[in-house]
mmCIF file of C-alpha atoms in Angstrom:
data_model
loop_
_atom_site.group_PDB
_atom_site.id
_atom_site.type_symbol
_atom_site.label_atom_id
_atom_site.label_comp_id
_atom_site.label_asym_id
_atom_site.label_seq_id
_atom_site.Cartn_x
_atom_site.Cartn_y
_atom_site.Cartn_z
ATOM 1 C CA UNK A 154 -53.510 25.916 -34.850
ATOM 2 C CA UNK A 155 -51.047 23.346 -36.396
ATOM 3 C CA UNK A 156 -47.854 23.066 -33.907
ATOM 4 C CA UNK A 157 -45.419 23.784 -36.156
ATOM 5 C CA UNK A 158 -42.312 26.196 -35.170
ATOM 6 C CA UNK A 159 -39.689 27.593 -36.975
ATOM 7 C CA UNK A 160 -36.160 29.092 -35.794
ATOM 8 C CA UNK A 161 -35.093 31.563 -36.228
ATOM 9 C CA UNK A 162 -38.032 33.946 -37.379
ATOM 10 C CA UNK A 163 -35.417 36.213 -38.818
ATOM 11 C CA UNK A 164 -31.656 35.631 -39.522
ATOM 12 C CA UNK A 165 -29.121 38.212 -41.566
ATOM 13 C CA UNK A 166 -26.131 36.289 -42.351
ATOM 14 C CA UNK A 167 -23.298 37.092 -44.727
ATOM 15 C CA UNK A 168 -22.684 35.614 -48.231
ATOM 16 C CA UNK A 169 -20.604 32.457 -48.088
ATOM 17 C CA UNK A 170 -21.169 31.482 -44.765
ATOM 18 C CA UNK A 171 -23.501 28.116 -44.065
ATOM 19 C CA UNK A 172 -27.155 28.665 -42.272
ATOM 20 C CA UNK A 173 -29.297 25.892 -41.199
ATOM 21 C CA UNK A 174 -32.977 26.482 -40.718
ATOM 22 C CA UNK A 175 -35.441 24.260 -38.207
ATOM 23 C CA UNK A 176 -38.538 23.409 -38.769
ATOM 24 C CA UNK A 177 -40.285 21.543 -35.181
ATOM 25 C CA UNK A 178 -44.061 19.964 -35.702
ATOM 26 C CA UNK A 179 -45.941 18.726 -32.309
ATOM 27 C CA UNK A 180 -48.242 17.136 -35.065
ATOM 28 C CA UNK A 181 -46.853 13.461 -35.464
ATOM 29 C CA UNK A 182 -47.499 14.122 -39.641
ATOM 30 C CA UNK A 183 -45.974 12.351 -41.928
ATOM 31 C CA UNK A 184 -45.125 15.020 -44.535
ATOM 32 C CA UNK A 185 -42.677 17.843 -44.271
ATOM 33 C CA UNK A 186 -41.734 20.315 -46.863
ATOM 34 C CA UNK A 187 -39.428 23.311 -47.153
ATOM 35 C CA UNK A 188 -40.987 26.450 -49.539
ATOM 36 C CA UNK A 189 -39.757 29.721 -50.244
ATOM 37 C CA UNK A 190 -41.634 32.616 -51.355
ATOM 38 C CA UNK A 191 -40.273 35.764 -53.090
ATOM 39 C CA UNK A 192 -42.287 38.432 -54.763
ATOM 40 C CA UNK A 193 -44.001 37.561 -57.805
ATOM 41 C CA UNK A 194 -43.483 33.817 -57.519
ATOM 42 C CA UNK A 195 -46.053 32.674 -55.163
ATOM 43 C CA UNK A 196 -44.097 29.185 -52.867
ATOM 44 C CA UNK A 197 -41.764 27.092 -54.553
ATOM 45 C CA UNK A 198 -41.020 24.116 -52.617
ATOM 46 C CA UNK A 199 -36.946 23.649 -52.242
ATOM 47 C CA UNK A 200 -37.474 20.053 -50.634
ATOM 48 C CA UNK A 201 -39.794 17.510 -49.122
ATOM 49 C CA UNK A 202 -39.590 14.618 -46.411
ATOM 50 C CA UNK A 203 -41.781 11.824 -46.665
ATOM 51 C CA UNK A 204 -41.130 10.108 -43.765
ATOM 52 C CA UNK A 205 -37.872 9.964 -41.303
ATOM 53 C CA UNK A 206 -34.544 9.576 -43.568
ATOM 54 C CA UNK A 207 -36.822 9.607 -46.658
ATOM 55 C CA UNK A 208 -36.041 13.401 -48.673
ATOM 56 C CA UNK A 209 -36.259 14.328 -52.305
ATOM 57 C CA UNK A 210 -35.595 17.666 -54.142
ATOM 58 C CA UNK A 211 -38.480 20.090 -55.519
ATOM 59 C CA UNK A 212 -38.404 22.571 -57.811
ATOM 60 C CA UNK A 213 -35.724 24.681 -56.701
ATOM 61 C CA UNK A 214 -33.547 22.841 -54.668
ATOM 62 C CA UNK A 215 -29.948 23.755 -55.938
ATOM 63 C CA UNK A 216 -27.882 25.468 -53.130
ATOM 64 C CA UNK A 217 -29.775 23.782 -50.399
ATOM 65 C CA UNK A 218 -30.124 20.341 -48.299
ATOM 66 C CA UNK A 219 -32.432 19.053 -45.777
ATOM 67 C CA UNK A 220 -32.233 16.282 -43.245
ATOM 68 C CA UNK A 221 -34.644 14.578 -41.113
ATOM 69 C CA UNK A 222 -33.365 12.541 -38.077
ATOM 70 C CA UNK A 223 -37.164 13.004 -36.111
ATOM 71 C CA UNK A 224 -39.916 12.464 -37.305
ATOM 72 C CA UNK A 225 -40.934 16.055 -35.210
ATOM 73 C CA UNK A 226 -37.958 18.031 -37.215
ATOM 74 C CA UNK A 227 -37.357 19.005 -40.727
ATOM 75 C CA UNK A 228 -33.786 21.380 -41.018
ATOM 76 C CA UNK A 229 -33.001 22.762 -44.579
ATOM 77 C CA UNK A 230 -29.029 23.927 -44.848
ATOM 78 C CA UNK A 231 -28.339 26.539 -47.316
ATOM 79 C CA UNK A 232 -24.153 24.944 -48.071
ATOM 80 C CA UNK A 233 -22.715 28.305 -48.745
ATOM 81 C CA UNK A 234 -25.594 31.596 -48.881
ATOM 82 C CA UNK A 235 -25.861 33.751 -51.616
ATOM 83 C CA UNK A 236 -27.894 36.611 -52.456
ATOM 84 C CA UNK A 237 -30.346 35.055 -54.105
ATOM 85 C CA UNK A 238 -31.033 33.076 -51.352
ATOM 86 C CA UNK A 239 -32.639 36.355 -49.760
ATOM 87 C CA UNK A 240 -36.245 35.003 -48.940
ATOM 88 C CA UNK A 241 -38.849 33.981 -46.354
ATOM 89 C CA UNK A 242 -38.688 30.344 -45.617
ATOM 90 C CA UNK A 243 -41.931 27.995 -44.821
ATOM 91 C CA UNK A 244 -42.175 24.953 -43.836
ATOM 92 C CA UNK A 245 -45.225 23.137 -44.461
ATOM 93 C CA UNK A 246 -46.683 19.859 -42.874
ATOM 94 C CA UNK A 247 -48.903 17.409 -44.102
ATOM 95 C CA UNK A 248 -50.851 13.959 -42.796
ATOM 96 C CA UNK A 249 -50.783 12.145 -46.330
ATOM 97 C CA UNK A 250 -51.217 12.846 -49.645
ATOM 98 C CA UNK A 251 -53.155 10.190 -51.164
ATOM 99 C CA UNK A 252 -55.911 10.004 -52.946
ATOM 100 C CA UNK A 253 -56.439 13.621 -52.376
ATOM 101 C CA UNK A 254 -54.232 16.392 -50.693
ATOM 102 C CA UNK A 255 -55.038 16.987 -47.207
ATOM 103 C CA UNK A 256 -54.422 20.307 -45.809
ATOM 104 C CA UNK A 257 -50.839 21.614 -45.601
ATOM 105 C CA UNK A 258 -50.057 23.618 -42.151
ATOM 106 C CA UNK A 259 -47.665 26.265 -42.790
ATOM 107 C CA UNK A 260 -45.628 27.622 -39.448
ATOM 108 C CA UNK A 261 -44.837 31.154 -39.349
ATOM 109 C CA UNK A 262 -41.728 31.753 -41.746
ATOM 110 C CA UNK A 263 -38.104 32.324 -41.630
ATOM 111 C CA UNK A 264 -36.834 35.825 -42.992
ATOM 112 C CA UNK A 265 -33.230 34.870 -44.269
ATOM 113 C CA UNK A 266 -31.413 38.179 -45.654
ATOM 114 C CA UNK A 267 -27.968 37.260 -47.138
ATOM 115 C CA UNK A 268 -25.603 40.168 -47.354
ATOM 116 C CA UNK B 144 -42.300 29.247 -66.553
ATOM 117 C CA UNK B 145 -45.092 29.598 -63.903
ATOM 118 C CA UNK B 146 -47.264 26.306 -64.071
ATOM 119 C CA UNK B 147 -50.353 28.220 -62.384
ATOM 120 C CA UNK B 148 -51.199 31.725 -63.802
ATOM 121 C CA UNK B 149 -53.212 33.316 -60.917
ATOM 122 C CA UNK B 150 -54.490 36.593 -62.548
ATOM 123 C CA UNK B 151 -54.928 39.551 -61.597
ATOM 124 C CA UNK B 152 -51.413 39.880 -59.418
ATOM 125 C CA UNK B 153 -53.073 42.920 -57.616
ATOM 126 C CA UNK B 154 -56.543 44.298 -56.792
ATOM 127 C CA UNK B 155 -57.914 47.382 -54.858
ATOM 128 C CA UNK B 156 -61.291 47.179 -54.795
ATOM 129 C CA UNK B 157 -63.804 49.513 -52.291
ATOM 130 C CA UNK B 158 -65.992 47.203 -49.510
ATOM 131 C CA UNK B 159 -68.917 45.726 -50.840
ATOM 132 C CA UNK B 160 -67.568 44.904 -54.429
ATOM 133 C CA UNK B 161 -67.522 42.040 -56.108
ATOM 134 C CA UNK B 162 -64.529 40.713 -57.270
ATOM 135 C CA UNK B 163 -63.147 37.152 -59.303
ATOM 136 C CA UNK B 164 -59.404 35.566 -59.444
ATOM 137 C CA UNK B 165 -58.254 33.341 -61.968
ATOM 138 C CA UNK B 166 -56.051 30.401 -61.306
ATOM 139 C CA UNK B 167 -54.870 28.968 -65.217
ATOM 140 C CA UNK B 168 -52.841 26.413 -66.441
ATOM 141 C CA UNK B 169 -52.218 24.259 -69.417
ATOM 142 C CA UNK B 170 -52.208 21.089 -67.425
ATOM 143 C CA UNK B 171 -54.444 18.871 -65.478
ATOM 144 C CA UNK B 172 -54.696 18.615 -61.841
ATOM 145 C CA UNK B 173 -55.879 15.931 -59.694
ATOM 146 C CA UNK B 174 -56.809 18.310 -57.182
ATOM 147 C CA UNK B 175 -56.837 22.260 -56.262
ATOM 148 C CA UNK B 176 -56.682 24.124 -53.380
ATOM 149 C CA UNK B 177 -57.027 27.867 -52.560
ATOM 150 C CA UNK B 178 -55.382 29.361 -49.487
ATOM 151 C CA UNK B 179 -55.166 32.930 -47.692
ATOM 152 C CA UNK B 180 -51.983 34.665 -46.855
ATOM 153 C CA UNK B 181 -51.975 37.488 -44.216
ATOM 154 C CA UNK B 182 -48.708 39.999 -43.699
ATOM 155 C CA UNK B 183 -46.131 38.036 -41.626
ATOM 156 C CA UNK B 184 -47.848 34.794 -41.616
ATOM 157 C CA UNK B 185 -48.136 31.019 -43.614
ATOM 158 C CA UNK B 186 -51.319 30.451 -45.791
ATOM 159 C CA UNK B 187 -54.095 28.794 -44.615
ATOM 160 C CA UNK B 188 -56.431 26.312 -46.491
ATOM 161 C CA UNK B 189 -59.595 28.242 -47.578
ATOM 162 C CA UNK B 190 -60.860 25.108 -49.758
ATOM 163 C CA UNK B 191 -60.143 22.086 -51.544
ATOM 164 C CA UNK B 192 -61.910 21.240 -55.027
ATOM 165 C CA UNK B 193 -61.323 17.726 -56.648
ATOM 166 C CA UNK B 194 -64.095 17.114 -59.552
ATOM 167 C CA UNK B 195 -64.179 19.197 -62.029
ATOM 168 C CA UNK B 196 -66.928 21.463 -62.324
ATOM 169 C CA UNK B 197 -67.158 21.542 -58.749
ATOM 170 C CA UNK B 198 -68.114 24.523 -56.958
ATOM 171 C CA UNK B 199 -67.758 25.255 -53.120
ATOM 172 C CA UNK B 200 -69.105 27.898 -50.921
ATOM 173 C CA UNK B 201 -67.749 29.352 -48.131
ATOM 174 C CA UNK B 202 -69.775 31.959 -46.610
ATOM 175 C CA UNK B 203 -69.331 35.106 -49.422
ATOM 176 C CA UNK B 204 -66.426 32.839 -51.429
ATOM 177 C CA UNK B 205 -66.896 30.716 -53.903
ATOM 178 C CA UNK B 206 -64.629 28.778 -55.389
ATOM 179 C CA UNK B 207 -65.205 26.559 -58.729
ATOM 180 C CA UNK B 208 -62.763 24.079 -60.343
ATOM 181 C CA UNK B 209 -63.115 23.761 -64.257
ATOM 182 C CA UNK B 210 -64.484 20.860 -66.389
ATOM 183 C CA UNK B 211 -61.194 20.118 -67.423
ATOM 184 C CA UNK B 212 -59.478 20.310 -64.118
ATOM 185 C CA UNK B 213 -57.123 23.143 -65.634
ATOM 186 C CA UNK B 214 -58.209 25.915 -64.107
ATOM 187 C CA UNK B 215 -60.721 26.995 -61.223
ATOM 188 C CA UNK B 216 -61.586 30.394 -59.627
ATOM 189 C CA UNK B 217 -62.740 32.242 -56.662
ATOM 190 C CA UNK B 218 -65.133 34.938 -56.421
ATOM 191 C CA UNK B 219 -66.055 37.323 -53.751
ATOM 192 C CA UNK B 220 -69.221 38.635 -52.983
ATOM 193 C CA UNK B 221 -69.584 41.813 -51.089
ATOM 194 C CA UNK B 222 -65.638 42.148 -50.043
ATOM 195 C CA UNK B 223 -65.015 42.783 -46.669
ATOM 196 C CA UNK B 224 -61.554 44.714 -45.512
ATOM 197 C CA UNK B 225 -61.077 41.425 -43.403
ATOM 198 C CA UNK B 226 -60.869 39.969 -46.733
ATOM 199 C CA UNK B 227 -57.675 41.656 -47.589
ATOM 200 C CA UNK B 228 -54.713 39.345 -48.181
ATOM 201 C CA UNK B 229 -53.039 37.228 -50.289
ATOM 202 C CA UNK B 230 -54.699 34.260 -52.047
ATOM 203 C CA UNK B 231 -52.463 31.470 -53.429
ATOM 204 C CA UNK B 232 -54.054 28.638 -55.345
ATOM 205 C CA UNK B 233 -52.224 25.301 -55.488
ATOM 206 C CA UNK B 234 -52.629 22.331 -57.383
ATOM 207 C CA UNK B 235 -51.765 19.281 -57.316
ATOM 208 C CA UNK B 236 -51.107 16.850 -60.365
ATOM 209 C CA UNK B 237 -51.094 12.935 -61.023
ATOM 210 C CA UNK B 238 -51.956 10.283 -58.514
ATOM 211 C CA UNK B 239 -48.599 11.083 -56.876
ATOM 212 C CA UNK B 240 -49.236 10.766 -52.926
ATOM 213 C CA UNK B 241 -45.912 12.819 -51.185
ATOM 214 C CA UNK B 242 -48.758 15.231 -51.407
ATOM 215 C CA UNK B 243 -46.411 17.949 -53.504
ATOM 216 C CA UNK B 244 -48.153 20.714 -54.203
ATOM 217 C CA UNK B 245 -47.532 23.567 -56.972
ATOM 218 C CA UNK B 246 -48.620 27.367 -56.345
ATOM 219 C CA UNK B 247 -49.892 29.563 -58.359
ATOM 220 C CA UNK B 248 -47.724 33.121 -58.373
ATOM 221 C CA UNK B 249 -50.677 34.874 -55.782
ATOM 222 C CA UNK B 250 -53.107 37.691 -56.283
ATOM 223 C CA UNK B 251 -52.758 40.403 -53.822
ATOM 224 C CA UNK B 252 -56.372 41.654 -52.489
ATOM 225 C CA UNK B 253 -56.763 44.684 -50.754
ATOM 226 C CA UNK B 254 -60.115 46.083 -49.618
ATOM 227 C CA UNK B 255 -60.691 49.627 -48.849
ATOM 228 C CA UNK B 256 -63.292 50.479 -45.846
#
């Protein structure tokens, strides 16, 4: 298995407040990405890292930032939580994506419940 | 809008059935990939398909990508209960290399003993 790591597995926080997530890879890959998945909507990825310092928005990235510092850790902030941000949270790594995608090692999840 | 229609959402099929999923879109990808989902855990690759008309085996799956590189499906000889889960196909579009990947919504497989 992939060393990848994520803390915490499962976090209830209040609406307003600010929650940072951690991804931690033992990997040495290049790639990092933050997904969520709800019911219905398969993963939609929030944010990706293509290297340290280097971040750029996906598909549904409002509400949330990400920083990378290490190449070994990938943390994704929600600024202020809301109820829609209710979700499991993976985070994803990957060795390169050209020509083809190589696989993309998901760690366990993050259960965020905002109430 | 949901790029990659994966259809059906839901099947409950007895062991030793046969059974197909459908991953659709309107656009072309450079590449697909299928993964497996179990209950309180990431996906995991099952397969990667890059030319279209390909078509992969793994053991009782196989997985085909379409001419066109718009679509692609797996199907499931014989189902197992171990092959209950959820499969998530993923494509990939352009020559973009961040390696950014779009899902399909899932189909949810259960397999009755």
């Amino acid at each position: 298995d992939a060393g990848i790591t994520q803390s915490p597995r499962h976090k209830v926080t209040e609406t307003g407040t600010p929650v940072t997530l951690r991804c931690h890879q033992t990997e040495n890959h290049r790639y990092m990405y933050w997904y969520r998945q709800d019911p219905g909507h398969g993963l939609r990825l929030i944010h990706y890292s293509y290297g340290v310092k280097d971040t750029d928005k996906g598909e549904v990235s409002d509400g949330y930032s990400v920083s990378r510092s290490k190449t070994e850790d990938f943390l994704l902030t929600l600024e202020s939580a809301t109820s829609s941000q209710t979700s499991v949270y993976f985070c994803a790594i990957s060795e390169t994506g050209a020509p083809t995608p190589l696989e993309q090692y998901f760690g366990p999840g993050t259960r965020l419940t905002v109430t | 809008t949901q790029l990659l229609e994966q259809s059906p959402q839901f099947l409950s099929i007895q062991e030793g059935e046969n059974l197909t999923v459908y991953c659709n879109s309107s656009s072309v990808f450079s590449s697909l990939q299928w993964y497996r989902q179990e209950p309180g855990e990431g996906p995991v690759l099952l397969v990667t398909v890059v030319t279209g008309g390909e078509v992969k085996k793994l053991k009782r799956l196989t997985f085909q990508f379409g001419d066109a590189r718009k679509d692609s499906s797996l199907h499931i000889t014989a189902a197992q209960p171990g092959d209950t889960g959820l499969y998530l196909c993923a494509g990939a579009r352009g020559s973009s290399n961040t390696g950014k990947l779009i899902f399909g919504q899932g189909t949810t497989l259960q397999v009755k003993p």
